Amino acid sequence: MPAVQVCPAAPTTIELDNVPLEQDPANAAGSLLDVLRQVPDPRDARGRRYDLTSVLLLALAATAAGARSFTAIGEWAADASTAVSARLGFTRRAPSESAIRRLLQRLDTDQLDQLIGAWMWLRVSVIGGAKVISFDGKALRGARDAAGHLTYLLSGICQATGVVVAQVAVADKTSEVPMLRKLLSALNIAGCVITADAAHTCRETAHSIVEAGAHYILCVKGNQPNLRKQLKQLPWDDVPVLDKSTGKPAHGRRETRTVKATGIASGIGFPGAAQVLRIHRTRTVMSKHRKMRRQTRETVFVVTSLTVGDAAHHVIADYLRRHWSIENRVHHVRDVTFDEDRHQARTGAAGHVMAILRNTTMSLLRLAGHRHVAPALRYYGRDYNRPVELLLAC
């Protein structure tokens, strides 16, 4: 059994509001327009009627105005005035829906993701002194290829800003694990803290993160039975409870969390592991009359390369809790606000391109100071010049 050291108690607050960007977005790696100009055009040079950069700007402007599909983008373009089209770079009337769709579905989506992600990466902010990036996958349930396979995307989000900084297509849920390592290898994650769900808790991923000079926070569940058994056998009875909190009742549920943490002095055979947390959750489902209906208990073990000196237990627990912001701030918004799961774009890379447009729009709105996407879309949808000004100012 590895030797352990009890983590000292620490203050339980983290400053999160009004966190400044690492640098002024207007001065970092050029403008968004400069980035879009780097996107390779899949068309032959002869016969190009519309500039690709202008078409991408148009698609983003329409999405920022609330467009949920290629049809809606085409309608926004058709209704835009000549002056608005000119600001987007069109010397004649804007392209039709079919022209926009045919062009965008031919794009190299991986390269488009990389270009926009690299620009967004420079807008990552810090929480508790660290850049924290959360990764999770999402299936585009309405978009299938010719063989009927779902389009599956793995995305990374900055916990502080809600900006999507990376995305890559994966074949299916099982291939998400090696693709995360490939995605991380293309990013400069030195000094960052990486969080991911339990599927990514494996030695190869932990090793690649530590080798890149970053830290990880990973849950240990049934996919790592030996490691979980080893963590369960630590002398937790000798470790004091460092934090206990009860959340406000929501949706008929109340959750109480207790946290214990210990540093690992002699290692547990997991690459870079320096600290282990045990989080015990008791969830009470309440009836309408506030009477207890049932209780469920769950114990989660968390392994991290952050030492006790790097981050106290409450900081790590907060990073872990905020990991699920990717569900609320990205997946939920794309599903509900943009109605993504019902969008049946099936030709070429159409579904992936629409996901990129939605991610970019959400990120730009948050960088512009909008806390909620839905009202922001309504705001930009009331005036054709507003989304154009948003894009040209980036």
Coordinates of C-alpha atoms in Angstrom, one line a residue:
M1 CA 0.0 0.0 0.0
P2 CA 1.5 3.4 -0.9
A3 CA 2.4 5.8 1.8
V4 CA 0.1 8.8 2.0
Q5 CA 0.2 12.2 3.5
V6 CA -2.9 14.0 4.8
C7 CA -3.7 17.2 2.9
P8 CA -3.9 20.3 5.0
A9 CA -7.1 22.3 5.1
A10 CA -7.2 25.3 2.9
P11 CA -9.5 28.3 2.2
T12 CA -12.6 27.3 0.3
T13 CA -13.1 30.2 -2.2
I14 CA -11.8 30.7 -5.7
E15 CA -12.0 34.0 -7.5
L16 CA -13.8 33.2 -10.8
D17 CA -15.7 36.3 -11.8
N18 CA -14.3 39.0 -14.0
V19 CA -11.2 36.9 -14.8
P20 CA -9.2 38.9 -17.4
L21 CA -8.2 37.3 -20.7
E22 CA -4.5 36.4 -20.9
Q23 CA -4.2 39.0 -23.6
D24 CA -6.3 41.4 -25.6
P25 CA -8.2 39.4 -28.2
A26 CA -7.8 42.2 -30.7
N27 CA -4.1 41.9 -30.6
A28 CA -3.7 38.1 -30.4
A29 CA -2.7 36.2 -33.6
G30 CA -4.6 38.5 -35.9
S31 CA -8.4 38.8 -36.4
L32 CA -11.0 36.1 -37.0
L33 CA -11.1 37.4 -40.6
D34 CA -7.4 36.6 -40.9
V35 CA -8.0 33.1 -39.7
L36 CA -10.9 32.5 -42.1
R37 CA -8.7 33.6 -45.0
Q38 CA -6.4 30.7 -44.2
V39 CA -9.1 28.1 -44.8
P40 CA -8.3 26.1 -48.0
D41 CA -10.8 26.5 -50.8
P42 CA -11.9 23.0 -52.1
R43 CA -13.0 24.4 -55.5
D44 CA -11.1 24.8 -58.7
A45 CA -9.8 28.3 -59.3
R46 CA -11.9 28.6 -62.5
G47 CA -15.5 29.6 -62.1
R48 CA -15.5 30.7 -58.5
R49 CA -18.3 33.2 -58.1
Y50 CA -18.1 33.8 -54.4
D51 CA -15.1 34.1 -52.1
L52 CA -14.8 31.4 -49.5
T53 CA -14.0 33.8 -46.7
S54 CA -17.1 35.9 -47.4
V55 CA -19.3 32.7 -47.4
L56 CA -17.9 31.7 -44.1
L57 CA -18.5 35.2 -42.7
L58 CA -22.0 35.1 -44.0
A59 CA -22.7 31.6 -42.4
L60 CA -21.3 32.8 -39.1
A61 CA -23.3 36.0 -39.2
A62 CA -26.5 34.1 -39.9
T63 CA -25.8 31.6 -37.1
A64 CA -25.2 34.5 -34.7
A65 CA -28.6 35.9 -35.8
G66 CA -30.2 32.5 -34.8
A67 CA -30.0 30.5 -38.0
R68 CA -30.2 26.8 -37.2
S69 CA -29.7 25.2 -40.6
F70 CA -28.4 25.8 -44.2
T71 CA -31.9 26.7 -45.2
A72 CA -32.1 29.4 -42.5
I73 CA -28.6 30.7 -43.5
G74 CA -29.8 31.0 -47.1
E75 CA -32.9 32.8 -46.0
W76 CA -30.9 35.3 -43.9
A77 CA -28.6 35.9 -46.8
A78 CA -31.5 36.4 -49.2
D79 CA -33.1 39.0 -46.8
A80 CA -29.9 40.9 -46.1
S81 CA -29.5 44.3 -47.7
T82 CA -27.0 45.1 -50.4
A83 CA -25.0 47.1 -47.8
V84 CA -24.8 44.2 -45.4
S85 CA -23.7 41.8 -48.2
A86 CA -21.0 44.4 -49.2
R87 CA -19.7 44.5 -45.6
L88 CA -19.4 40.7 -45.8
G89 CA -17.3 41.0 -49.0
F90 CA -19.8 40.3 -51.8
T91 CA -19.6 42.5 -54.8
R92 CA -22.9 41.1 -56.2
R93 CA -25.9 39.6 -54.5
A94 CA -25.3 37.0 -51.8
P95 CA -25.2 33.3 -52.7
S96 CA -28.2 31.1 -52.6
E97 CA -28.8 28.4 -49.9
S98 CA -27.7 25.6 -52.3
A99 CA -24.5 27.4 -53.2
I100 CA -23.6 28.0 -49.5
R101 CA -24.4 24.4 -48.6
R102 CA -22.5 22.8 -51.5
L103 CA -19.4 24.8 -50.7
L104 CA -19.4 24.4 -46.9
Q105 CA -20.0 20.7 -47.0
R106 CA -16.8 20.2 -49.1
L107 CA -14.5 21.9 -46.5
D108 CA -11.7 20.1 -44.7
T109 CA -13.4 20.2 -41.3
D110 CA -10.4 19.0 -39.3
Q111 CA -8.3 21.9 -40.7
L112 CA -11.2 24.4 -40.1
D113 CA -11.4 23.2 -36.5
Q114 CA -7.7 23.5 -36.0
L115 CA -7.5 27.1 -37.4
I116 CA -10.5 28.4 -35.4
G117 CA -9.4 26.4 -32.3
A118 CA -5.9 27.9 -32.4
W119 CA -7.3 31.4 -32.5
M120 CA -9.7 30.6 -29.6
W121 CA -6.8 29.0 -27.6
L122 CA -5.2 32.4 -27.2
R123 CA -8.4 33.6 -25.5
V124 CA -8.3 31.0 -22.7
S125 CA -8.5 32.5 -19.2
V126 CA -7.4 31.2 -15.9
I127 CA -9.2 29.8 -12.8
G128 CA -7.3 29.7 -9.6
G129 CA -4.1 30.5 -11.4
A130 CA -4.4 27.7 -14.1
K131 CA -5.9 27.3 -17.5
V132 CA -8.4 24.5 -17.2
I133 CA -9.7 22.7 -20.3
S134 CA -12.5 20.1 -20.2
F135 CA -12.9 17.5 -22.9
D136 CA -16.0 15.5 -23.8
G137 CA -17.7 13.9 -26.8
K138 CA -21.1 14.5 -28.4
A139 CA -22.9 12.6 -31.2
L140 CA -24.8 14.6 -33.9
R141 CA -27.9 12.4 -33.7
G142 CA -29.5 13.7 -36.9
A143 CA -26.4 13.7 -39.0
R144 CA -25.4 10.4 -40.4
D145 CA -23.0 9.4 -43.3
A146 CA -23.9 7.3 -46.3
A147 CA -23.5 4.1 -44.2
G148 CA -25.8 5.4 -41.5
H149 CA -23.1 6.1 -39.0
L150 CA -23.4 8.9 -36.5
T151 CA -21.1 11.9 -36.7
Y152 CA -19.3 12.0 -33.3
L153 CA -17.2 15.0 -32.2
L154 CA -14.8 15.4 -29.3
S155 CA -14.6 19.0 -28.0
G156 CA -12.5 20.9 -25.5
I157 CA -13.9 23.9 -23.6
C158 CA -12.2 26.5 -21.5
Q159 CA -13.8 26.3 -18.0
A160 CA -13.3 30.0 -17.3
T161 CA -14.8 31.5 -20.5
G162 CA -16.9 28.7 -22.0
V163 CA -15.0 29.1 -25.3
V164 CA -14.5 26.0 -27.4
V165 CA -10.8 25.7 -28.1
A166 CA -10.5 22.4 -29.9
Q167 CA -12.7 19.8 -31.7
V168 CA -12.1 16.7 -33.7
A169 CA -14.3 14.1 -35.4
V170 CA -14.0 10.5 -34.1
A171 CA -15.3 7.3 -35.6
D172 CA -17.3 6.3 -32.5
K173 CA -17.4 6.5 -28.7
T174 CA -14.7 3.8 -28.3
S175 CA -12.2 5.7 -30.5
E176 CA -12.6 8.9 -28.4
V177 CA -9.8 7.9 -26.0
P178 CA -6.9 7.7 -28.5
M179 CA -8.2 10.7 -30.4
L180 CA -8.0 12.8 -27.2
R181 CA -4.3 12.1 -27.1
K182 CA -3.9 13.0 -30.8
L183 CA -5.9 16.3 -30.2
L184 CA -3.8 17.2 -27.1
S185 CA -0.6 16.6 -29.1
A186 CA -1.5 19.3 -31.5
L187 CA -2.1 21.9 -28.6
N188 CA 0.4 23.7 -26.4
I189 CA -1.1 22.4 -23.1
A190 CA 2.0 23.1 -21.0
G191 CA 0.9 24.4 -17.6
C192 CA -2.7 23.6 -18.3
V193 CA -5.0 21.4 -16.3
I194 CA -6.9 18.8 -18.3
T195 CA -10.2 17.2 -17.2
A196 CA -12.0 14.4 -18.9
D197 CA -14.6 11.8 -18.1
A198 CA -13.7 8.3 -16.7
A199 CA -13.3 6.8 -20.2
H200 CA -10.0 8.7 -20.5
T201 CA -8.6 7.4 -17.2
C202 CA -5.8 5.3 -18.7
R203 CA -2.1 5.3 -18.3
E204 CA -1.4 6.3 -21.9
T205 CA -3.5 9.4 -21.7
A206 CA -2.1 10.4 -18.3
H207 CA 1.5 9.8 -19.5
S208 CA 1.0 12.0 -22.6
I209 CA -0.5 14.8 -20.5
V210 CA 2.4 14.8 -18.0
E211 CA 5.0 14.5 -20.8
A212 CA 3.5 17.7 -22.4
G213 CA 4.0 19.6 -19.1
A214 CA 0.4 19.7 -18.1
H215 CA -1.7 18.2 -15.3
Y216 CA -4.7 16.0 -15.3
I217 CA -7.7 15.4 -13.1
L218 CA -9.4 12.0 -13.9
C219 CA -12.2 10.0 -12.2
V220 CA -11.5 6.4 -11.6
K221 CA -14.4 4.1 -12.3
G222 CA -15.1 0.6 -13.5
N223 CA -13.0 0.8 -16.6
Q224 CA -9.9 0.8 -14.3
P225 CA -10.9 -1.9 -11.7
N226 CA -7.4 -2.6 -10.4
L227 CA -6.6 1.1 -9.9
R228 CA -10.0 1.7 -8.3
K229 CA -9.5 -1.2 -5.9
Q230 CA -6.1 0.1 -5.0
L231 CA -7.5 3.6 -4.2
K232 CA -10.3 2.1 -2.3
Q233 CA -7.9 0.3 0.0
L234 CA -6.0 3.5 1.0
P235 CA -6.4 4.2 4.8
W236 CA -9.3 6.6 4.3
D237 CA -10.4 6.2 8.0
D238 CA -7.2 8.0 9.0
V239 CA -7.8 10.9 6.6
P240 CA -10.1 13.7 7.9
V241 CA -13.0 15.1 6.0
L242 CA -11.7 18.3 4.5
D243 CA -14.9 19.6 3.1
K244 CA -18.6 19.0 3.4
S245 CA -21.3 20.8 1.5
T246 CA -25.0 20.5 0.8
G247 CA -26.3 21.9 -2.4
K248 CA -29.6 23.8 -2.6
P249 CA -32.6 21.6 -3.6
A250 CA -33.0 21.6 -7.4
H251 CA -35.4 19.6 -9.5
G252 CA -36.6 17.7 -6.4
R253 CA -33.0 16.7 -5.5
R254 CA -30.6 17.6 -2.7
E255 CA -27.0 16.5 -2.8
T256 CA -24.5 16.3 0.1
R257 CA -20.8 16.0 -0.8
T258 CA -17.9 15.1 1.5
V259 CA -14.3 15.3 0.3
K260 CA -11.2 13.6 1.6
A261 CA -7.8 14.1 0.0
T262 CA -4.4 12.6 0.4
G263 CA -1.0 13.1 -1.3
I264 CA 0.7 10.0 -2.6
A265 CA 4.2 9.8 -1.2
S266 CA 5.4 6.5 -2.9
G267 CA 3.2 6.4 -5.9
I268 CA 0.4 4.1 -7.1
G269 CA 1.8 3.0 -10.4
F270 CA -0.3 5.5 -12.4
P271 CA 1.8 8.0 -14.4
G272 CA 2.3 11.3 -12.6
A273 CA -0.2 10.6 -9.9
A274 CA 0.5 12.9 -6.9
Q275 CA -2.8 13.3 -5.1
V276 CA -6.0 11.2 -4.7
L277 CA -9.5 12.5 -3.7
R278 CA -12.4 10.5 -2.4
I279 CA -15.7 12.3 -3.0
H280 CA -18.8 10.7 -1.3
R281 CA -22.1 11.9 -2.6
T282 CA -25.5 11.4 -0.9
R283 CA -28.4 12.3 -3.2
T284 CA -31.9 12.7 -1.7
V285 CA -34.8 12.8 -4.0
M286 CA -37.6 14.8 -2.4
S287 CA -41.4 14.6 -2.9
K288 CA -43.5 17.7 -3.6
H289 CA -44.2 18.0 0.1
R290 CA -40.4 18.0 1.0
K291 CA -40.6 14.4 2.3
M292 CA -37.7 12.1 1.6
R293 CA -38.5 9.7 -1.2
R294 CA -35.2 7.8 -1.6
Q295 CA -31.5 8.2 -1.1
T296 CA -28.6 7.1 -3.3
R297 CA -25.0 7.0 -2.3
E298 CA -21.9 7.1 -4.6
T299 CA -18.2 7.2 -3.9
V300 CA -16.0 8.6 -6.6
F301 CA -12.2 8.4 -6.6
V302 CA -10.2 11.1 -8.4
V303 CA -6.5 10.8 -9.3
T304 CA -4.5 13.9 -10.3
S305 CA -1.0 14.9 -11.1
L306 CA -1.5 18.1 -9.1
T307 CA 0.4 18.0 -5.8
V308 CA -0.9 19.4 -2.6
G309 CA 1.3 22.4 -3.2
D310 CA -0.1 22.9 -6.7
A311 CA -3.7 22.8 -5.8
A312 CA -5.7 22.2 -2.6
H313 CA -8.5 19.7 -2.4
H314 CA -11.2 22.3 -2.8
V315 CA -9.6 23.7 -6.0
I316 CA -9.4 20.2 -7.5
A317 CA -13.0 19.4 -6.5
D318 CA -14.2 22.7 -8.1
Y319 CA -12.3 21.9 -11.3
L320 CA -13.9 18.5 -11.4
R321 CA -17.4 19.9 -10.7
R322 CA -16.9 22.5 -13.4
H323 CA -15.8 19.8 -15.9
W324 CA -19.5 19.2 -16.6
S325 CA -20.0 22.7 -17.7
I326 CA -19.2 21.4 -21.2
E327 CA -22.5 19.6 -21.0
N328 CA -24.5 22.7 -20.0
R329 CA -22.5 25.3 -22.0
V330 CA -21.9 23.5 -25.2
H331 CA -23.9 20.3 -25.7
H332 CA -27.1 21.6 -24.1
V333 CA -26.9 24.8 -26.0
R334 CA -26.3 23.1 -29.4
D335 CA -29.1 20.6 -28.7
V336 CA -31.7 23.0 -27.3
T337 CA -30.9 26.5 -28.6
F338 CA -29.6 25.4 -32.0
D339 CA -31.8 22.3 -32.2
E340 CA -28.8 20.3 -33.4
D341 CA -30.0 16.8 -32.8
R342 CA -32.9 17.3 -35.2
H343 CA -30.7 18.8 -38.0
Q344 CA -30.3 16.1 -40.6
A345 CA -27.3 17.3 -42.6
R346 CA -26.1 14.1 -44.2
T347 CA -24.0 15.1 -47.2
G348 CA -20.2 15.4 -47.0
A349 CA -19.1 17.2 -43.9
A350 CA -22.3 19.3 -43.6
G351 CA -23.1 18.2 -40.0
H352 CA -19.6 18.8 -38.8
V353 CA -19.5 22.2 -40.5
M354 CA -22.7 23.3 -38.8
A355 CA -21.3 22.2 -35.4
I356 CA -18.2 24.3 -36.1
L357 CA -20.4 27.3 -36.9
R358 CA -22.4 26.8 -33.6
N359 CA -19.2 26.4 -31.5
T360 CA -17.7 29.5 -33.0
T361 CA -20.8 31.5 -32.5
M362 CA -21.2 30.4 -28.9
S363 CA -17.5 31.3 -28.2
L364 CA -17.7 34.7 -29.9
L365 CA -20.8 35.6 -27.9
R366 CA -19.2 34.7 -24.6
L367 CA -16.0 36.6 -25.5
A368 CA -18.3 39.6 -26.3
G369 CA -19.6 39.4 -22.7
H370 CA -22.9 37.5 -23.2
R371 CA -23.6 35.1 -20.4
H372 CA -26.5 33.3 -22.1
V373 CA -26.6 32.3 -25.8
A374 CA -30.3 32.3 -26.5
P375 CA -31.0 36.0 -25.6
A376 CA -27.8 37.0 -27.4
L377 CA -29.1 35.3 -30.6
R378 CA -32.3 37.2 -30.3
Y379 CA -30.4 40.4 -29.8
Y380 CA -28.2 39.9 -32.9
G381 CA -31.2 38.6 -34.9
R382 CA -33.1 41.9 -34.6
D383 CA -30.6 43.9 -36.8
Y384 CA -28.7 42.5 -39.8
N385 CA -25.7 44.8 -39.0
R386 CA -25.2 43.5 -35.5
P387 CA -23.8 40.1 -36.2
V388 CA -21.6 41.5 -39.0
E389 CA -20.2 44.1 -36.6
L390 CA -19.6 41.3 -34.0
L391 CA -17.5 39.3 -36.5
L392 CA -15.6 42.2 -38.0
A393 CA -14.7 43.4 -34.5
C394 CA -13.0 40.1 -33.6

